[in-house]
Amino acid sequence: EKGGFEHFMLKEIYEQPRSIKDCMRGRIYPGEGKVQLGGIKEFAEKLKNVDRIIIVACGTSWHAGLVGEYLIEEYARIPVEVEYASEFRYRNPIITEKDVVIAISQSGETADTMAAIEMAKERGATIFGICNVAGASIPRLTHAGVYTHAGPEIGVASTKAFTAQVTVLTLMAFYMAQQKGTITASKMIELLTELDHIPEKIQKALESNDIIKEVAEKIKDSRNCLFLGRGSGFPVALEGALKLKEISYIHAEGYPAAEMKHGPIALIDEEMPVVFIATQNSSYEKVISNIQEVKARKGKVIAIVTEGDTEVKKMADYCIEIPDANEAFLPLLATIPLQLLSYHIAVMRGCNIDQPRNLAKSVTVE
Ligand code: F6R
């Protein structure tokens, strides 16, 4: 049942080239520069005029929501707010009939996310779901939705469901952009053509496994670990930190790289590994100066870099390469090595990979 893999988590990490392909199947037409999302097509007109989107979710799904915020604002130019479902539901939030709420949940059963949906629904908002488990409670509560089609996720730590959620949000961002006319036809062709090849690039990213194992060996005994990124690399950093803490029990924090100097920098010494998302994109130069700040304080730098990078390699203690891609697809690729890094560290520490202590696959109580 684990298909030759030692753990479900590893199997699910390796399934990602396929799960992402499944997620996109029948939804993108690169040659025509078109995205089709049958589940929400009745709401195409609504999306053309919507002036705010609220994303509600918990945990890893909330991180996917943060990536969605970058993508929807960048491409569809619609303001997005991303909320923890548990905070949103108890805050008497301002919601109107004009709002579109997107609820993200792998299991489709998370109690706080369900309560947030019910509340937004009562106040007249249109609710979309992004779920993995077909027919679960959340898809039944929403007005419309888009399934992630990642297949059953057994490992408690979410991996392929996260990348599928990000894929759906990417498709939604492009779909909304298409409705609103905020991306030119030629740009859409270019983006979708590249997206179509992302599964192969994920396959390539998985090939760094041996190097990642070596890095894991070096940092496995750390008591803390910091993950830093900028732009859409920030939610990737949050997700990397969550993965590490939940399966290896090493205390980890994700931070926007620029926020480091407002506090976490005090923690940095030779004992502190800092994982940077340092790929070549719009924030590359800024991230390089953040790496220098860590090196100046003798922190150990592990950098996720673009294939062929030379700048970061001069400074970082360890580099893990991922294929080059448009910034829009960075989260899909940069997440892969972080999943593997957490996995190997947890294996080396003798942890229960598929069922970490105190955690459940679906959180049906608040
Ligand atoms: C982390 C993880 C959790 C879930 C969270 C929400 O790996 O799996 O943080 O993401 O409990 O669950 P869903 O997506 O089922 O609503």
Coordinates of C-alpha atoms and ligand atoms in Angstrom, one line a residue:
E1 CA 0.0 0.0 0.0
K2 CA 3.0 2.3 0.5
G3 CA 4.1 1.4 -3.0
G4 CA 7.6 0.4 -2.0
F5 CA 8.2 3.6 0.1
E6 CA 9.0 3.3 3.8
H7 CA 6.3 5.8 4.8
F8 CA 3.1 7.3 3.4
M9 CA 4.6 10.7 3.7
L10 CA 7.5 9.9 1.4
K11 CA 5.2 8.1 -1.0
E12 CA 3.0 11.2 -1.1
I13 CA 6.0 13.6 -1.6
Y14 CA 7.0 11.5 -4.6
E15 CA 3.5 11.4 -6.0
Q16 CA 3.5 15.2 -6.5
P17 CA 4.4 15.2 -10.2
R18 CA 1.4 13.1 -10.8
S19 CA -1.0 14.6 -8.3
I20 CA -0.4 18.1 -9.8
K21 CA -0.9 16.8 -13.2
D22 CA -4.2 15.2 -12.0
C23 CA -5.2 18.5 -10.5
M24 CA -4.7 20.4 -13.7
R25 CA -6.2 17.8 -16.0
G26 CA -9.0 19.2 -18.2
R27 CA -8.6 22.6 -16.6
I28 CA -5.8 24.2 -18.6
Y29 CA -5.5 24.8 -22.3
P30 CA -2.1 26.3 -22.8
G31 CA -2.3 26.6 -26.6
E32 CA -5.4 28.7 -26.3
G33 CA -4.3 30.4 -23.1
K34 CA -7.5 29.3 -21.3
V35 CA -8.4 28.0 -17.9
Q36 CA -11.6 26.1 -17.4
L37 CA -13.0 25.5 -13.9
G38 CA -16.3 23.7 -14.2
G39 CA -17.0 23.8 -10.5
I40 CA -17.2 27.6 -10.4
K41 CA -18.2 28.5 -13.9
E42 CA -21.7 29.6 -12.9
F43 CA -20.0 32.3 -10.9
A44 CA -17.8 33.7 -13.7
E45 CA -19.9 36.9 -13.8
K46 CA -19.7 37.3 -10.0
L47 CA -15.9 37.0 -10.2
K48 CA -15.7 39.7 -12.8
N49 CA -17.1 42.2 -10.4
V50 CA -16.1 41.0 -7.0
D51 CA -14.1 43.6 -5.0
R52 CA -12.8 41.4 -2.2
I53 CA -12.0 37.8 -1.6
I54 CA -11.6 36.3 1.9
I55 CA -9.7 33.1 2.3
V56 CA -10.4 31.0 5.4
A57 CA -8.4 27.9 6.4
C58 CA -6.3 26.3 9.2
G59 CA -2.7 25.0 9.3
T60 CA -1.1 24.0 6.1
S61 CA -4.2 25.0 4.1
W62 CA -3.9 28.5 5.5
H63 CA -0.3 28.6 4.1
A64 CA -1.7 27.7 0.7
G65 CA -4.2 30.6 1.2
L66 CA -1.3 33.0 1.7
V67 CA 0.2 31.8 -1.6
G68 CA -3.2 32.4 -3.1
E69 CA -3.2 35.9 -1.9
Y70 CA 0.0 36.7 -3.8
L71 CA -1.3 35.1 -7.0
I72 CA -4.8 36.5 -7.0
E73 CA -3.6 40.0 -6.2
E74 CA -0.8 39.8 -8.7
Y75 CA -2.8 38.4 -11.6
A76 CA -6.5 39.2 -11.0
R77 CA -5.9 42.4 -9.1
I78 CA -8.6 41.6 -6.6
P79 CA -7.8 42.4 -2.9
V80 CA -7.5 39.3 -0.8
E81 CA -7.6 38.7 3.0
V82 CA -6.4 35.4 4.4
E83 CA -7.8 34.5 7.8
Y84 CA -7.3 31.7 10.3
A85 CA -10.8 30.2 10.4
S86 CA -10.7 30.0 14.2
E87 CA -10.0 33.7 14.5
F88 CA -12.4 34.8 11.8
R89 CA -15.4 33.0 13.2
Y90 CA -15.1 34.6 16.6
R91 CA -14.3 38.1 15.5
N92 CA -17.6 39.4 14.2
P93 CA -16.0 40.1 10.8
I94 CA -17.4 42.4 8.2
I95 CA -18.9 40.3 5.5
T96 CA -21.4 41.3 2.8
E97 CA -23.3 39.6 -0.1
K98 CA -20.7 41.1 -2.3
D99 CA -17.9 39.0 -0.8
V100 CA -16.5 35.8 -2.1
V101 CA -15.1 33.5 0.6
I102 CA -12.7 30.7 -0.4
A103 CA -12.5 27.9 2.2
I104 CA -9.5 25.6 1.9
S105 CA -9.4 22.2 3.5
Q106 CA -7.8 18.9 2.6
S107 CA -10.1 16.8 4.7
G108 CA -13.2 19.0 4.2
E109 CA -14.1 18.3 7.9
T110 CA -12.1 20.9 9.9
A111 CA -14.5 22.2 12.5
D112 CA -13.3 25.8 12.6
T113 CA -13.3 26.1 8.8
M114 CA -16.9 24.8 8.7
A115 CA -18.0 27.3 11.3
A116 CA -16.4 30.1 9.4
I117 CA -18.2 29.0 6.3
E118 CA -21.5 28.8 8.1
M119 CA -21.1 32.3 9.4
A120 CA -20.1 33.8 6.1
K121 CA -23.0 32.1 4.4
E122 CA -25.5 33.5 6.9
R123 CA -24.2 36.9 6.1
G124 CA -24.8 36.4 2.4
A125 CA -21.3 35.8 1.0
T126 CA -20.7 33.4 -1.9
I127 CA -18.6 30.5 -0.7
F128 CA -16.2 28.4 -2.7
G129 CA -14.4 25.4 -1.4
I130 CA -11.0 24.0 -2.3
C131 CA -11.1 20.4 -0.9
N132 CA -9.4 17.1 -1.5
V133 CA -11.8 14.6 0.0
A134 CA -14.8 14.4 -2.4
G135 CA -18.2 14.6 -0.7
A136 CA -16.9 15.7 2.6
S137 CA -18.8 18.2 4.8
I138 CA -17.2 21.3 3.5
P139 CA -17.9 20.7 -0.2
R140 CA -21.5 20.1 0.8
L141 CA -21.7 23.4 2.7
T142 CA -20.2 25.6 -0.1
H143 CA -22.0 27.1 -3.1
A144 CA -19.4 25.9 -5.5
G145 CA -15.8 24.6 -5.5
V146 CA -12.8 23.1 -7.1
Y147 CA -11.5 19.8 -5.9
T148 CA -7.7 19.3 -5.7
H149 CA -7.8 15.7 -6.9
A150 CA -4.5 14.9 -5.1
G151 CA -5.8 11.4 -4.2
P152 CA -6.0 10.1 -0.6
E153 CA -3.4 11.7 1.7
I154 CA -2.6 9.2 4.6
G155 CA 0.4 10.8 6.2
V156 CA -0.8 13.3 8.9
A157 CA 1.6 15.9 7.7
S158 CA 0.1 17.4 4.6
T159 CA 2.4 17.4 1.4
K160 CA 0.7 16.6 -1.9
A161 CA -2.6 18.1 -0.7
F162 CA -0.7 21.4 -0.1
T163 CA 0.9 21.6 -3.5
A164 CA -2.5 20.7 -5.1
Q165 CA -4.2 23.5 -3.1
V166 CA -1.6 25.9 -4.4
T167 CA -2.1 24.6 -7.9
V168 CA -5.9 25.1 -7.6
L169 CA -5.3 28.6 -6.3
T170 CA -3.0 29.3 -9.2
L171 CA -5.7 28.1 -11.6
M172 CA -8.3 30.3 -9.8
A173 CA -6.0 33.3 -10.0
F174 CA -5.6 32.8 -13.7
Y175 CA -9.3 32.1 -14.2
M176 CA -10.2 35.3 -12.4
A177 CA -7.6 37.2 -14.4
Q178 CA -9.2 35.8 -17.5
Q179 CA -12.7 37.0 -16.4
K180 CA -11.4 40.4 -15.5
G181 CA -9.1 40.8 -18.5
T182 CA -6.1 41.6 -16.2
I183 CA -3.7 39.3 -18.1
T184 CA -3.1 39.6 -21.9
A185 CA -3.8 36.6 -24.0
S186 CA -0.1 36.1 -24.9
K187 CA 0.9 36.3 -21.2
M188 CA -1.7 33.7 -20.4
I189 CA -0.4 31.3 -23.0
E190 CA 3.1 31.8 -21.7
L191 CA 2.1 31.2 -18.0
L192 CA -0.1 28.1 -18.8
T193 CA 2.6 26.6 -21.0
E194 CA 5.0 26.9 -18.2
L195 CA 2.5 25.6 -15.6
D196 CA 1.9 22.6 -17.8
H197 CA 5.6 21.6 -17.4
I198 CA 5.7 22.1 -13.6
P199 CA 5.2 18.4 -12.9
E200 CA 8.4 17.6 -14.7
K201 CA 10.2 20.4 -12.8
I202 CA 8.9 18.9 -9.5
Q203 CA 10.3 15.6 -10.6
K204 CA 13.6 17.3 -11.1
A205 CA 13.4 19.0 -7.7
L206 CA 12.9 15.5 -6.1
E207 CA 16.2 14.4 -7.6
S208 CA 18.0 16.6 -5.0
N209 CA 17.0 13.9 -2.4
D210 CA 20.6 12.7 -1.8
I211 CA 21.9 16.2 -1.1
I212 CA 19.0 17.0 1.1
K213 CA 19.7 13.8 3.1
E214 CA 23.3 15.1 3.6
V215 CA 22.0 18.4 4.8
A216 CA 19.5 16.7 7.1
E217 CA 22.4 14.8 8.7
K218 CA 24.2 18.0 9.5
I219 CA 21.3 19.8 11.2
K220 CA 19.3 16.9 12.7
D221 CA 20.5 17.6 16.2
S222 CA 19.5 21.3 16.2
R223 CA 17.1 22.5 18.8
N224 CA 15.7 25.3 16.7
C225 CA 15.5 26.2 13.1
L226 CA 14.5 29.4 11.3
F227 CA 12.9 29.5 7.8
L228 CA 13.1 32.7 5.9
G229 CA 11.6 33.9 2.6
R230 CA 10.2 36.9 0.9
G231 CA 7.2 37.4 -1.3
S232 CA 5.5 34.1 -2.0
G233 CA 8.6 32.5 -0.5
F234 CA 7.3 33.7 2.9
P235 CA 4.4 31.2 3.0
V236 CA 6.8 28.6 1.8
A237 CA 9.0 29.4 4.8
L238 CA 6.0 29.1 7.1
E239 CA 5.1 25.7 5.6
G240 CA 8.7 24.5 5.8
A241 CA 8.8 25.4 9.5
L242 CA 5.4 23.7 10.2
K243 CA 6.5 20.5 8.5
L244 CA 9.7 20.4 10.5
K245 CA 8.1 21.0 13.9
E246 CA 5.2 18.6 13.4
I247 CA 7.2 15.6 12.3
S248 CA 10.7 16.1 13.9
Y249 CA 9.6 18.0 17.0
I250 CA 12.4 20.5 16.4
H251 CA 11.2 24.0 17.2
A252 CA 11.0 25.9 14.0
E253 CA 9.7 29.3 12.9
G254 CA 8.9 30.8 9.5
Y255 CA 9.5 34.5 9.1
P256 CA 9.5 37.0 6.3
A257 CA 13.3 37.4 5.8
A258 CA 13.1 41.2 6.3
E259 CA 11.4 40.8 9.6
M260 CA 14.5 38.9 11.0
K261 CA 16.2 42.1 12.1
H262 CA 13.1 43.0 14.2
G263 CA 13.6 40.2 16.6
P264 CA 14.7 36.7 15.5
I265 CA 18.2 37.9 14.7
A266 CA 18.9 37.8 18.4
L267 CA 18.7 34.0 18.2
I268 CA 21.3 33.6 15.6
D269 CA 24.6 31.9 16.6
E270 CA 26.6 28.9 15.3
E271 CA 23.9 26.5 16.6
M272 CA 21.1 28.0 14.6
P273 CA 20.4 26.7 11.1
V274 CA 18.6 29.2 8.9
V275 CA 16.8 27.9 5.8
F276 CA 16.5 30.5 3.1
I277 CA 14.2 30.5 0.1
A278 CA 16.8 32.2 -2.1
T279 CA 15.7 31.6 -5.7
Q280 CA 16.4 34.0 -8.5
N281 CA 13.3 36.2 -8.6
S282 CA 12.3 39.7 -7.8
S283 CA 13.5 39.5 -4.2
Y284 CA 16.8 37.7 -4.9
E285 CA 19.1 40.6 -4.1
K286 CA 17.3 41.4 -0.9
V287 CA 17.4 37.8 0.3
I288 CA 21.2 37.8 -0.4
S289 CA 21.7 40.7 2.0
N290 CA 19.6 38.8 4.6
I291 CA 21.9 35.8 4.1
Q292 CA 24.9 38.0 4.7
E293 CA 23.3 39.2 8.0
V294 CA 23.0 35.6 9.2
K295 CA 26.5 34.7 8.1
A296 CA 27.9 37.7 9.9
R297 CA 26.5 36.2 13.1
K298 CA 27.8 32.7 12.3
G299 CA 24.4 31.2 11.6
K300 CA 24.4 28.0 9.5
V301 CA 22.8 28.8 6.1
I302 CA 20.9 26.3 4.1
A303 CA 19.6 27.9 0.9
I304 CA 17.1 26.7 -1.7
V305 CA 18.5 28.2 -4.9
T306 CA 17.8 28.2 -8.6
E307 CA 19.7 25.7 -10.6
G308 CA 23.1 27.1 -11.6
D309 CA 23.2 29.8 -8.9
T310 CA 26.6 31.1 -8.1
E311 CA 26.0 34.1 -5.8
V312 CA 24.3 32.4 -2.9
K313 CA 26.7 29.4 -3.2
K314 CA 29.5 31.7 -2.2
M315 CA 27.8 32.4 1.1
A316 CA 25.6 29.5 2.1
D317 CA 26.9 26.5 4.0
Y318 CA 24.6 24.2 2.0
C319 CA 22.6 24.8 -1.2
I320 CA 19.8 22.8 -2.6
E321 CA 18.9 23.5 -6.2
I322 CA 15.5 23.6 -7.8
P323 CA 14.7 24.3 -11.5
D324 CA 14.2 27.8 -12.7
A325 CA 10.6 28.9 -13.1
N326 CA 8.4 32.0 -13.3
E327 CA 8.0 33.5 -9.9
A328 CA 4.3 32.5 -10.0
F329 CA 5.3 28.8 -9.7
L330 CA 8.1 29.2 -7.1
P331 CA 6.0 28.0 -4.1
L332 CA 5.2 24.7 -5.9
L333 CA 8.9 24.0 -6.5
A334 CA 10.5 25.4 -3.4
T335 CA 8.2 23.4 -1.1
I336 CA 9.5 20.1 -2.3
P337 CA 13.0 20.2 -0.8
L338 CA 11.6 21.5 2.5
Q339 CA 9.2 18.5 2.7
L340 CA 12.1 16.1 2.0
L341 CA 14.4 17.9 4.5
S342 CA 11.8 17.5 7.3
Y343 CA 11.2 13.9 6.4
H344 CA 14.8 12.9 6.5
I345 CA 15.5 14.8 9.8
A346 CA 12.5 13.1 11.4
V347 CA 13.6 9.7 10.2
M348 CA 17.1 10.3 11.6
R349 CA 15.6 11.3 14.9
G350 CA 13.5 8.1 15.0
C351 CA 10.1 9.9 14.9
N352 CA 6.8 8.5 13.9
I353 CA 6.6 10.0 10.5
D354 CA 3.1 9.2 9.4
Q355 CA 1.5 9.7 12.8
P356 CA 3.3 12.4 14.7
R357 CA 2.4 12.6 18.4
N358 CA -0.7 14.6 19.4
L359 CA -1.8 15.2 15.8
A360 CA -4.9 14.0 13.9
K361 CA -5.5 13.9 10.2
S362 CA -8.8 15.7 10.5
V363 CA -9.5 18.1 13.2
T364 CA -13.2 17.8 13.8
V365 CA -13.3 19.6 17.1
E366 CA -12.5 23.2 17.6
Ligands
F6R1 C1 -0.2 20.1 8.7 C2 -1.6 19.8 8.6 C3 -2.6 20.6 9.3 C4 -3.8 20.8 8.4 C5 -4.9 21.5 9.2 C6 -6.1 21.8 8.3 O1 0.6 19.3 7.9 O2 -1.9 18.8 8.0 O3 -2.0 21.8 9.7 O4 -3.4 21.5 7.3 O5 -5.3 20.8 10.3 O6 -6.7 20.6 7.8 P1 -7.6 20.6 6.5 O7 -6.8 21.1 5.4 O8 -8.1 19.2 6.4 O9 -8.7 21.5 6.9

